[in-house]
Amino acid sequence: MSGKGSFENQYPDYDQNTTQTLLKSKDAISEAFQKKLNNFKTSKLQYLTTNLQKEIFHDGTVYTGSAGLSLYYLMTAIGNPDMCNDYLQRALQYINLDNLRGKRISFLCGDAGPLAIATIISYKLSRTCPENVPHYKELTRRLLDLESLCSVSPDEILYGKSGYLYSLLFVKKYINGKDIIPSSHIEKVTSAILASGKQFSAQTKSQSPLLWQWHDKVYLGAAHGMAGILYMLLQAAEYIKSNELRLFVKPSIDWLLSLRFSSGNFPSSLGSSSGDRLVQWCHGAPGLVPLCIAAYKIFKEEKYLKIALQCGEVVWERGLCTKGYSICHGVSGNTYAFLQLYQITKKPVHLYRACCFMEWCALERPGSQLHQPDRPASLFEGLLGRIYLAEDINKPMDALFPAFCL
């Protein structure tokens, strides 16, 4: 092991003469590797929907429950127009709207996720949508009504307002040409997140103009902390005034990036006693990659791309997590950092590295997962995350970290 939290990476680094996982053009995975992944996907999906059927329905959320599988089928439908209707019908089997009580706001762990997914499915199926599925306009109304929870919700991705903001942006993206989500509604949510960040920053006299806490801690990573909230704000940049971006969002990003360890990794929270240990999407360098890339695109400063690439080096060196293969805190989630770097640079080294990590997840070598997932079927903790990644890596330029990237 290279440290407490990761195995030593024994994959040889990229060499254009010996790479077996990429095409000769280096812009896609090889046919042989694609065939292996398709076999992996088919067998694991069969196992998931039979042996782990009860586990799938642990709850109705995207994070640990059946809505995660619904999201998988929805995104597969979007990526495969010829099979679109079939996949959408499958997606409907895993959405349960009856248990939603309008009390939880986020995409991953709340009502907004199932509602957003069902809205898009209902819209895309149109006249062939089953009668027991509400019309997409009714589902949208229920999604918009969740805004009333903003004042009593935290700000982070998993449970809070940033997760709700993702839901709104997600529906707006995939229901094209319809002003189904009013811009004013998105602006109201971004304003609430910014106001909360300004207030806590002033209260604590922070050097960062924006600061948020969750469970009395200032978390810095993607799941509960600064990186995830700031990234979601950047994805909603067109709904934020330019001076707010310049005077509040950008300097807050710069402050966050100043907290890097000398290794290039990031603490999990402000004043954390755990040290430079975690390299996973929820805490550490992998979750900073999309933030830095978005900042590079919006603010046009090379330093952000440079830091994103340095984070990629941390992930390559220390990203084979002993916790296992999961999206949230495992190797599948770390793989997306390489796909994101490939998308922005077009350099095959990043796609090759993504393939190495994908292979690690698919081979399941004995001893390569020291902690069994609490929810073995789920998207963010279990097997479904690997299946989702295996689907995504087939089209690396289109791959999107689920429930996070747009």
Tab-separated table of C-alpha atoms in Angstrom:
chain	number	residue	atom	x	y	z
A	1	MET	CA	0.000	0.000	0.000
A	2	SER	CA	1.156	3.531	-0.751
A	3	GLY	CA	-0.516	4.900	2.375
A	4	LYS	CA	-3.272	4.130	4.843
A	5	GLY	CA	-5.997	4.845	2.353
A	6	SER	CA	-4.675	3.446	-0.928
A	7	PHE	CA	-2.897	0.569	-2.623
A	8	GLU	CA	0.341	1.169	-4.473
A	9	ASN	CA	-0.354	1.849	-8.134
A	10	GLN	CA	1.614	-0.766	-10.052
A	11	TYR	CA	0.216	0.078	-13.478
A	12	PRO	CA	2.937	1.309	-15.839
A	13	ASP	CA	2.376	4.925	-16.790
A	14	TYR	CA	1.270	5.843	-20.279
A	15	ASP	CA	3.495	4.797	-23.169
A	16	GLN	CA	2.118	5.386	-26.663
A	17	ASN	CA	3.923	2.300	-27.964
A	18	THR	CA	2.618	-0.267	-25.485
A	19	THR	CA	-0.899	0.813	-24.570
A	20	GLN	CA	-3.382	-2.020	-25.124
A	21	THR	CA	-6.533	-0.316	-23.873
A	22	LEU	CA	-6.669	2.499	-26.461
A	23	LEU	CA	-7.166	2.586	-30.213
A	24	LYS	CA	-4.161	3.457	-32.363
A	25	SER	CA	-5.661	6.923	-32.744
A	26	LYS	CA	-5.520	7.227	-28.906
A	27	ASP	CA	-8.918	8.955	-28.837
A	28	ALA	CA	-11.073	6.020	-27.694
A	29	ILE	CA	-10.774	2.710	-25.888
A	30	SER	CA	-9.745	-0.290	-27.965
A	31	GLU	CA	-12.291	-2.762	-29.323
A	32	ALA	CA	-10.821	-5.533	-27.151
A	33	PHE	CA	-11.121	-3.453	-23.968
A	34	GLN	CA	-14.594	-2.309	-24.989
A	35	LYS	CA	-15.655	-5.936	-25.418
A	36	LYS	CA	-14.358	-6.777	-21.923
A	37	LEU	CA	-16.282	-3.867	-20.452
A	38	ASN	CA	-19.476	-4.788	-22.288
A	39	ASN	CA	-19.206	-8.330	-20.913
A	40	PHE	CA	-18.594	-6.901	-17.448
A	41	LYS	CA	-21.619	-4.612	-17.776
A	42	THR	CA	-23.935	-7.359	-19.004
A	43	SER	CA	-23.002	-9.899	-16.338
A	44	LYS	CA	-22.984	-7.410	-13.469
A	45	LEU	CA	-26.279	-5.823	-14.464
A	46	GLN	CA	-27.824	-9.294	-14.548
A	47	TYR	CA	-26.412	-10.017	-11.074
A	48	LEU	CA	-27.559	-6.633	-9.787
A	49	THR	CA	-31.160	-7.002	-10.952
A	50	THR	CA	-31.526	-10.593	-9.711
A	51	ASN	CA	-29.272	-11.412	-6.750
A	52	LEU	CA	-29.280	-7.862	-5.413
A	53	GLN	CA	-32.876	-7.015	-6.334
A	54	LYS	CA	-33.924	-6.361	-2.718
A	55	GLU	CA	-30.865	-4.213	-2.111
A	56	ILE	CA	-31.738	-1.997	-5.090
A	57	PHE	CA	-34.922	-0.996	-3.292
A	58	HIS	CA	-33.198	-0.198	0.017
A	59	ASP	CA	-34.745	3.238	-0.438
A	60	GLY	CA	-35.922	5.408	-3.309
A	61	THR	CA	-32.957	7.770	-3.500
A	62	VAL	CA	-30.340	8.213	-6.198
A	63	TYR	CA	-27.480	7.740	-3.742
A	64	THR	CA	-28.331	4.404	-2.120
A	65	GLY	CA	-31.589	3.306	-3.715
A	66	SER	CA	-33.623	2.461	-6.768
A	67	ALA	CA	-33.539	5.956	-8.318
A	68	GLY	CA	-29.828	5.380	-8.939
A	69	LEU	CA	-30.675	2.556	-11.345
A	70	SER	CA	-33.375	4.713	-12.906
A	71	LEU	CA	-30.763	7.432	-13.503
A	72	TYR	CA	-28.465	4.850	-15.103
A	73	TYR	CA	-31.158	3.771	-17.562
A	74	LEU	CA	-32.158	7.372	-18.281
A	75	MET	CA	-28.593	8.394	-19.122
A	76	THR	CA	-28.113	5.203	-21.169
A	77	ALA	CA	-31.263	6.126	-23.108
A	78	ILE	CA	-29.925	9.610	-23.798
A	79	GLY	CA	-26.642	8.145	-25.040
A	80	ASN	CA	-28.316	5.491	-27.212
A	81	PRO	CA	-31.117	7.103	-29.263
A	82	ASP	CA	-31.914	3.859	-31.139
A	83	MET	CA	-32.807	2.128	-27.855
A	84	CYS	CA	-34.124	5.236	-26.127
A	85	ASN	CA	-37.720	4.157	-25.561
A	86	ASP	CA	-36.739	0.734	-24.224
A	87	TYR	CA	-34.278	2.179	-21.705
A	88	LEU	CA	-36.769	4.845	-20.594
A	89	GLN	CA	-39.356	2.164	-19.884
A	90	ARG	CA	-36.785	0.309	-17.787
A	91	ALA	CA	-35.946	3.535	-15.950
A	92	LEU	CA	-39.590	3.896	-14.903
A	93	GLN	CA	-39.479	0.536	-13.089
A	94	TYR	CA	-37.079	1.963	-10.525
A	95	ILE	CA	-38.744	5.283	-9.736
A	96	ASN	CA	-41.073	5.374	-6.737
A	97	LEU	CA	-42.816	8.726	-6.381
A	98	ASP	CA	-45.352	7.504	-3.805
A	99	ASN	CA	-42.893	7.661	-0.919
A	100	LEU	CA	-41.844	11.267	-1.545
A	101	ARG	CA	-43.065	13.602	1.167
A	102	GLY	CA	-41.678	16.922	-0.016
A	103	LYS	CA	-39.347	17.211	2.976
A	104	ARG	CA	-35.910	16.529	1.464
A	105	ILE	CA	-34.450	18.875	-1.100
A	106	SER	CA	-31.396	17.375	-2.818
A	107	PHE	CA	-30.880	15.291	-5.959
A	108	LEU	CA	-28.810	12.527	-4.379
A	109	CYS	CA	-30.466	11.961	-1.020
A	110	GLY	CA	-33.749	13.819	-1.328
A	111	ASP	CA	-36.967	14.096	-3.304
A	112	ALA	CA	-35.523	16.319	-6.045
A	113	GLY	CA	-33.577	13.468	-7.664
A	114	PRO	CA	-36.481	11.076	-8.307
A	115	LEU	CA	-38.704	14.003	-9.328
A	116	ALA	CA	-36.128	15.367	-11.790
A	117	ILE	CA	-35.493	11.932	-13.308
A	118	ALA	CA	-39.230	11.199	-13.596
A	119	THR	CA	-39.835	14.625	-15.163
A	120	ILE	CA	-37.366	13.948	-17.978
A	121	ILE	CA	-38.632	10.395	-18.545
A	122	SER	CA	-42.244	11.599	-18.680
A	123	TYR	CA	-41.302	14.323	-21.157
A	124	LYS	CA	-39.258	12.055	-23.416
A	125	LEU	CA	-41.829	9.247	-23.496
A	126	SER	CA	-44.562	11.782	-24.244
A	127	ARG	CA	-47.629	9.937	-25.591
A	128	THR	CA	-46.245	6.484	-24.774
A	129	CYS	CA	-45.820	7.314	-21.093
A	130	PRO	CA	-47.902	5.006	-18.854
A	131	GLU	CA	-51.052	6.564	-17.400
A	132	ASN	CA	-49.869	6.035	-13.821
A	133	VAL	CA	-46.893	8.352	-14.394
A	134	PRO	CA	-47.754	12.023	-13.828
A	135	HIS	CA	-47.383	14.499	-16.684
A	136	TYR	CA	-43.980	16.169	-16.777
A	137	LYS	CA	-45.526	19.566	-16.013
A	138	GLU	CA	-47.058	18.235	-12.797
A	139	LEU	CA	-43.733	16.668	-11.819
A	140	THR	CA	-41.970	19.947	-12.549
A	141	ARG	CA	-44.402	21.793	-10.301
A	142	ARG	CA	-43.572	19.414	-7.449
A	143	LEU	CA	-39.867	19.911	-8.097
A	144	LEU	CA	-40.230	23.693	-8.065
A	145	ASP	CA	-42.283	23.558	-4.848
A	146	LEU	CA	-39.272	22.086	-3.022
A	147	GLU	CA	-37.727	25.567	-3.140
A	148	SER	CA	-39.725	26.318	0.017
A	149	LEU	CA	-37.246	24.065	1.877
A	150	CYS	CA	-34.223	26.200	0.978
A	151	SER	CA	-34.378	28.244	4.175
A	152	VAL	CA	-34.209	25.138	6.382
A	153	SER	CA	-31.723	23.128	4.287
A	154	PRO	CA	-27.922	23.024	4.406
A	155	ASP	CA	-25.924	24.169	1.370
A	156	GLU	CA	-23.915	21.116	0.317
A	157	ILE	CA	-24.448	18.588	-2.467
A	158	LEU	CA	-25.690	15.432	-0.738
A	159	TYR	CA	-28.500	16.910	1.356
A	160	GLY	CA	-28.635	20.604	0.617
A	161	LYS	CA	-29.396	23.493	-1.685
A	162	SER	CA	-26.521	22.776	-4.082
A	163	GLY	CA	-28.014	19.335	-4.674
A	164	TYR	CA	-31.340	21.009	-5.389
A	165	LEU	CA	-29.662	23.434	-7.784
A	166	TYR	CA	-28.256	20.437	-9.686
A	167	SER	CA	-31.788	19.033	-10.046
A	168	LEU	CA	-33.029	22.243	-11.650
A	169	LEU	CA	-30.067	22.482	-14.032
A	170	PHE	CA	-30.410	18.782	-14.889
A	171	VAL	CA	-34.061	19.109	-15.943
A	172	LYS	CA	-33.347	22.326	-17.846
A	173	LYS	CA	-30.551	20.608	-19.782
A	174	TYR	CA	-32.516	17.561	-20.884
A	175	ILE	CA	-35.858	19.190	-21.631
A	176	ASN	CA	-34.606	21.341	-24.468
A	177	GLY	CA	-36.415	24.337	-25.876
A	178	LYS	CA	-38.918	24.512	-23.021
A	179	ASP	CA	-38.789	27.193	-20.355
A	180	ILE	CA	-39.903	24.552	-17.911
A	181	ILE	CA	-37.573	25.699	-15.132
A	182	PRO	CA	-37.869	29.492	-14.897
A	183	SER	CA	-34.547	31.316	-14.793
A	184	SER	CA	-35.880	33.331	-11.878
A	185	HIS	CA	-36.264	30.114	-9.887
A	186	ILE	CA	-32.638	29.104	-10.458
A	187	GLU	CA	-31.511	32.642	-9.598
A	188	LYS	CA	-33.446	32.445	-6.334
A	189	VAL	CA	-31.623	29.237	-5.354
A	190	THR	CA	-28.158	30.507	-6.307
A	191	SER	CA	-28.873	33.709	-4.357
A	192	ALA	CA	-29.832	31.674	-1.290
A	193	ILE	CA	-26.588	29.669	-1.481
A	194	LEU	CA	-24.520	32.828	-1.913
A	195	ALA	CA	-26.317	34.617	0.933
A	196	SER	CA	-25.664	31.690	3.258
A	197	GLY	CA	-21.975	31.659	2.284
A	198	LYS	CA	-21.590	35.402	2.810
A	199	GLN	CA	-23.325	35.291	6.176
A	200	PHE	CA	-21.192	32.475	7.601
A	201	SER	CA	-18.014	34.051	6.211
A	202	ALA	CA	-18.824	37.338	7.954
A	203	GLN	CA	-19.781	35.528	11.149
A	204	THR	CA	-16.448	33.696	11.291
A	205	LYS	CA	-14.382	36.596	9.859
A	206	SER	CA	-13.044	34.211	7.205
A	207	GLN	CA	-10.519	35.225	4.560
A	208	SER	CA	-12.815	33.514	2.072
A	209	PRO	CA	-15.712	35.750	1.004
A	210	LEU	CA	-17.929	32.648	0.954
A	211	LEU	CA	-17.870	29.941	3.602
A	212	TRP	CA	-20.324	27.172	4.418
A	213	GLN	CA	-20.541	24.610	7.188
A	214	TRP	CA	-22.211	21.243	7.530
A	215	HIS	CA	-22.666	19.561	10.917
A	216	ASP	CA	-20.577	22.317	12.547
A	217	LYS	CA	-17.574	21.701	10.281
A	218	VAL	CA	-16.234	23.592	7.284
A	219	TYR	CA	-15.863	20.711	4.856
A	220	LEU	CA	-13.722	21.338	1.790
A	221	GLY	CA	-14.500	18.445	-0.558
A	222	ALA	CA	-17.125	17.748	-3.186
A	223	ALA	CA	-19.815	15.867	-1.258
A	224	HIS	CA	-20.370	18.073	1.783
A	225	GLY	CA	-18.096	21.020	1.279
A	226	MET	CA	-16.715	24.048	-0.471
A	227	ALA	CA	-15.547	22.309	-3.666
A	228	GLY	CA	-18.967	20.846	-4.429
A	229	ILE	CA	-20.892	24.033	-3.662
A	230	LEU	CA	-18.541	26.278	-5.640
A	231	TYR	CA	-18.555	23.857	-8.577
A	232	MET	CA	-22.349	23.834	-8.668
A	233	LEU	CA	-22.370	27.649	-8.618
A	234	LEU	CA	-19.975	27.695	-11.576
A	235	GLN	CA	-22.269	25.346	-13.483
A	236	ALA	CA	-25.027	27.881	-12.830
A	237	ALA	CA	-22.778	30.851	-13.673
A	238	GLU	CA	-25.170	32.277	-16.258
A	239	TYR	CA	-27.708	32.834	-13.471
A	240	ILE	CA	-25.248	34.705	-11.233
A	241	LYS	CA	-24.293	38.358	-11.660
A	242	SER	CA	-20.774	38.837	-13.031
A	243	ASN	CA	-19.657	40.932	-10.060
A	244	GLU	CA	-20.818	38.171	-7.680
A	245	LEU	CA	-18.681	35.688	-9.595
A	246	ARG	CA	-15.708	38.050	-9.598
A	247	LEU	CA	-15.914	39.363	-6.029
A	248	PHE	CA	-17.200	36.323	-4.159
A	249	VAL	CA	-17.003	33.032	-6.074
A	250	LYS	CA	-13.546	33.410	-7.649
A	251	PRO	CA	-11.688	34.560	-4.502
A	252	SER	CA	-13.394	31.788	-2.528
A	253	ILE	CA	-12.067	29.256	-5.036
A	254	ASP	CA	-8.596	30.805	-4.733
A	255	TRP	CA	-8.783	30.600	-0.942
A	256	LEU	CA	-9.817	26.936	-1.114
A	257	LEU	CA	-6.971	26.111	-3.491
A	258	SER	CA	-4.486	27.813	-1.147
A	259	LEU	CA	-5.197	25.096	1.450
A	260	ARG	CA	-3.506	22.350	-0.576
A	261	PHE	CA	-1.015	20.087	1.127
A	262	SER	CA	2.495	20.041	-0.314
A	263	SER	CA	1.549	16.669	-1.847
A	264	GLY	CA	-1.105	18.370	-3.983
A	265	ASN	CA	-3.971	16.792	-2.050
A	266	PHE	CA	-6.538	18.659	0.064
A	267	PRO	CA	-7.717	18.405	3.684
A	268	SER	CA	-11.206	16.989	4.241
A	269	SER	CA	-12.213	19.926	6.432
A	270	LEU	CA	-10.807	23.135	7.863
A	271	GLY	CA	-8.489	22.276	10.741
A	272	SER	CA	-8.892	18.551	10.070
A	273	SER	CA	-6.862	16.244	12.310
A	274	SER	CA	-6.975	13.358	9.816
A	275	GLY	CA	-4.139	14.851	7.763
A	276	ASP	CA	-3.202	14.102	4.175
A	277	ARG	CA	-4.948	10.756	3.954
A	278	LEU	CA	-8.086	10.744	1.798
A	279	VAL	CA	-7.932	10.727	-2.005
A	280	GLN	CA	-11.511	10.203	-3.116
A	281	TRP	CA	-14.329	12.182	-4.719
A	282	CYS	CA	-16.061	13.108	-1.462
A	283	HIS	CA	-12.878	14.255	0.312
A	284	GLY	CA	-9.638	15.184	-1.438
A	285	ALA	CA	-8.089	15.956	-4.804
A	286	PRO	CA	-10.476	14.018	-7.116
A	287	GLY	CA	-13.417	16.245	-6.209
A	288	LEU	CA	-11.366	19.390	-6.904
A	289	VAL	CA	-10.643	18.446	-10.534
A	290	PRO	CA	-14.052	19.464	-11.967
A	291	LEU	CA	-14.030	22.691	-9.924
A	292	CYS	CA	-10.610	23.699	-11.276
A	293	ILE	CA	-11.586	22.827	-14.851
A	294	ALA	CA	-14.784	24.882	-14.575
A	295	ALA	CA	-12.833	27.802	-13.095
A	296	TYR	CA	-10.336	27.545	-15.965
A	297	LYS	CA	-13.155	27.687	-18.523
A	298	ILE	CA	-14.923	30.628	-16.903
A	299	PHE	CA	-12.049	32.793	-15.637
A	300	LYS	CA	-9.548	31.897	-18.401
A	301	GLU	CA	-6.592	31.573	-16.034
A	302	GLU	CA	-4.020	28.814	-16.636
A	303	LYS	CA	-3.382	28.321	-12.911
A	304	TYR	CA	-6.679	26.477	-12.543
A	305	LEU	CA	-5.871	23.963	-15.261
A	306	LYS	CA	-2.404	23.508	-13.765
A	307	ILE	CA	-3.883	22.651	-10.364
A	308	ALA	CA	-6.406	20.290	-11.980
A	309	LEU	CA	-3.532	18.439	-13.656
A	310	GLN	CA	-1.609	18.304	-10.360
A	311	CYS	CA	-4.700	16.822	-8.707
A	312	GLY	CA	-4.704	14.221	-11.471
A	313	GLU	CA	-1.169	13.239	-10.530
A	314	VAL	CA	-2.274	12.768	-6.912
A	315	VAL	CA	-5.135	10.540	-8.066
A	316	TRP	CA	-2.833	8.461	-10.283
A	317	GLU	CA	-0.366	7.960	-7.437
A	318	ARG	CA	-2.796	7.445	-4.549
A	319	GLY	CA	-6.260	6.888	-6.003
A	320	LEU	CA	-6.571	3.085	-5.801
A	321	CYS	CA	-8.563	3.351	-2.586
A	322	THR	CA	-8.534	0.538	-0.044
A	323	LYS	CA	-12.183	1.370	0.690
A	324	GLY	CA	-13.123	-0.204	-2.627
A	325	TYR	CA	-14.592	0.603	-5.995
A	326	SER	CA	-17.366	3.075	-5.208
A	327	ILE	CA	-18.278	6.354	-6.882
A	328	CYS	CA	-18.370	8.343	-3.637
A	329	HIS	CA	-15.253	7.169	-1.838
A	330	GLY	CA	-13.588	4.678	-4.152
A	331	VAL	CA	-11.819	3.996	-7.418
A	332	SER	CA	-14.815	4.507	-9.750
A	333	GLY	CA	-15.249	8.073	-8.549
A	334	ASN	CA	-11.523	8.705	-8.933
A	335	THR	CA	-11.645	7.431	-12.516
A	336	TYR	CA	-13.881	10.343	-13.458
A	337	ALA	CA	-11.077	12.768	-12.588
A	338	PHE	CA	-9.044	11.294	-15.464
A	339	LEU	CA	-12.008	11.436	-17.842
A	340	GLN	CA	-12.535	15.098	-16.952
A	341	LEU	CA	-8.854	15.856	-17.598
A	342	TYR	CA	-9.040	13.999	-20.905
A	343	GLN	CA	-12.054	16.044	-21.964
A	344	ILE	CA	-10.295	19.357	-21.334
A	345	THR	CA	-6.801	18.426	-22.633
A	346	LYS	CA	-7.523	15.688	-25.236
A	347	LYS	CA	-4.263	14.054	-24.075
A	348	PRO	CA	-4.406	10.239	-24.227
A	349	VAL	CA	-2.439	9.827	-20.980
A	350	HIS	CA	-5.598	10.704	-19.039
A	351	LEU	CA	-7.809	8.304	-20.975
A	352	TYR	CA	-5.225	5.569	-20.487
A	353	ARG	CA	-5.189	6.218	-16.740
A	354	ALA	CA	-8.980	6.099	-16.664
A	355	CYS	CA	-8.814	2.695	-18.381
A	356	CYS	CA	-6.340	1.405	-15.788
A	357	PHE	CA	-8.617	2.406	-12.930
A	358	MET	CA	-11.647	1.004	-14.764
A	359	GLU	CA	-9.820	-2.301	-15.201
A	360	TRP	CA	-9.020	-2.331	-11.462
A	361	CYS	CA	-12.736	-1.958	-10.735
A	362	ALA	CA	-13.757	-4.662	-13.217
A	363	LEU	CA	-11.156	-7.296	-12.329
A	364	GLU	CA	-11.977	-7.325	-8.594
A	365	ARG	CA	-8.624	-8.769	-7.624
A	366	PRO	CA	-8.643	-10.561	-4.247
A	367	GLY	CA	-7.803	-8.102	-1.482
A	368	SER	CA	-8.421	-5.001	-3.591
A	369	GLN	CA	-11.481	-3.990	-1.547
A	370	LEU	CA	-10.809	-3.967	2.183
A	371	HIS	CA	-14.223	-2.539	3.146
A	372	GLN	CA	-17.474	-4.044	1.915
A	373	PRO	CA	-20.012	-1.365	0.903
A	374	ASP	CA	-22.951	-0.732	3.230
A	375	ARG	CA	-25.273	-0.704	0.215
A	376	PRO	CA	-23.742	-3.178	-2.274
A	377	ALA	CA	-26.256	-2.520	-5.088
A	378	SER	CA	-26.243	1.268	-4.958
A	379	LEU	CA	-24.975	3.885	-7.388
A	380	PHE	CA	-22.707	5.782	-5.033
A	381	GLU	CA	-21.557	2.995	-2.704
A	382	GLY	CA	-21.977	-0.248	-4.604
A	383	LEU	CA	-21.882	-2.224	-7.826
A	384	LEU	CA	-24.077	0.108	-9.867
A	385	GLY	CA	-21.378	2.781	-9.756
A	386	ARG	CA	-18.971	0.514	-11.633
A	387	ILE	CA	-21.628	-0.401	-14.184
A	388	TYR	CA	-22.372	3.299	-14.714
A	389	LEU	CA	-18.657	4.036	-15.214
A	390	ALA	CA	-18.259	1.122	-17.668
A	391	GLU	CA	-21.082	2.620	-19.745
A	392	ASP	CA	-19.622	6.131	-19.566
A	393	ILE	CA	-16.043	5.272	-20.501
A	394	ASN	CA	-17.229	3.881	-23.855
A	395	LYS	CA	-17.806	7.500	-24.909
A	396	PRO	CA	-15.120	9.306	-22.914
A	397	MET	CA	-15.789	12.782	-24.318
A	398	ASP	CA	-19.408	12.549	-23.134
A	399	ALA	CA	-18.767	10.997	-19.707
A	400	LEU	CA	-20.324	12.899	-16.807
A	401	PHE	CA	-19.864	12.184	-13.117
A	402	PRO	CA	-23.397	11.141	-12.081
A	403	ALA	CA	-25.551	13.628	-10.178
A	404	PHE	CA	-22.697	16.150	-10.154
A	405	CYS	CA	-21.504	17.172	-13.626
A	406	LEU	CA	-23.745	18.610	-16.330
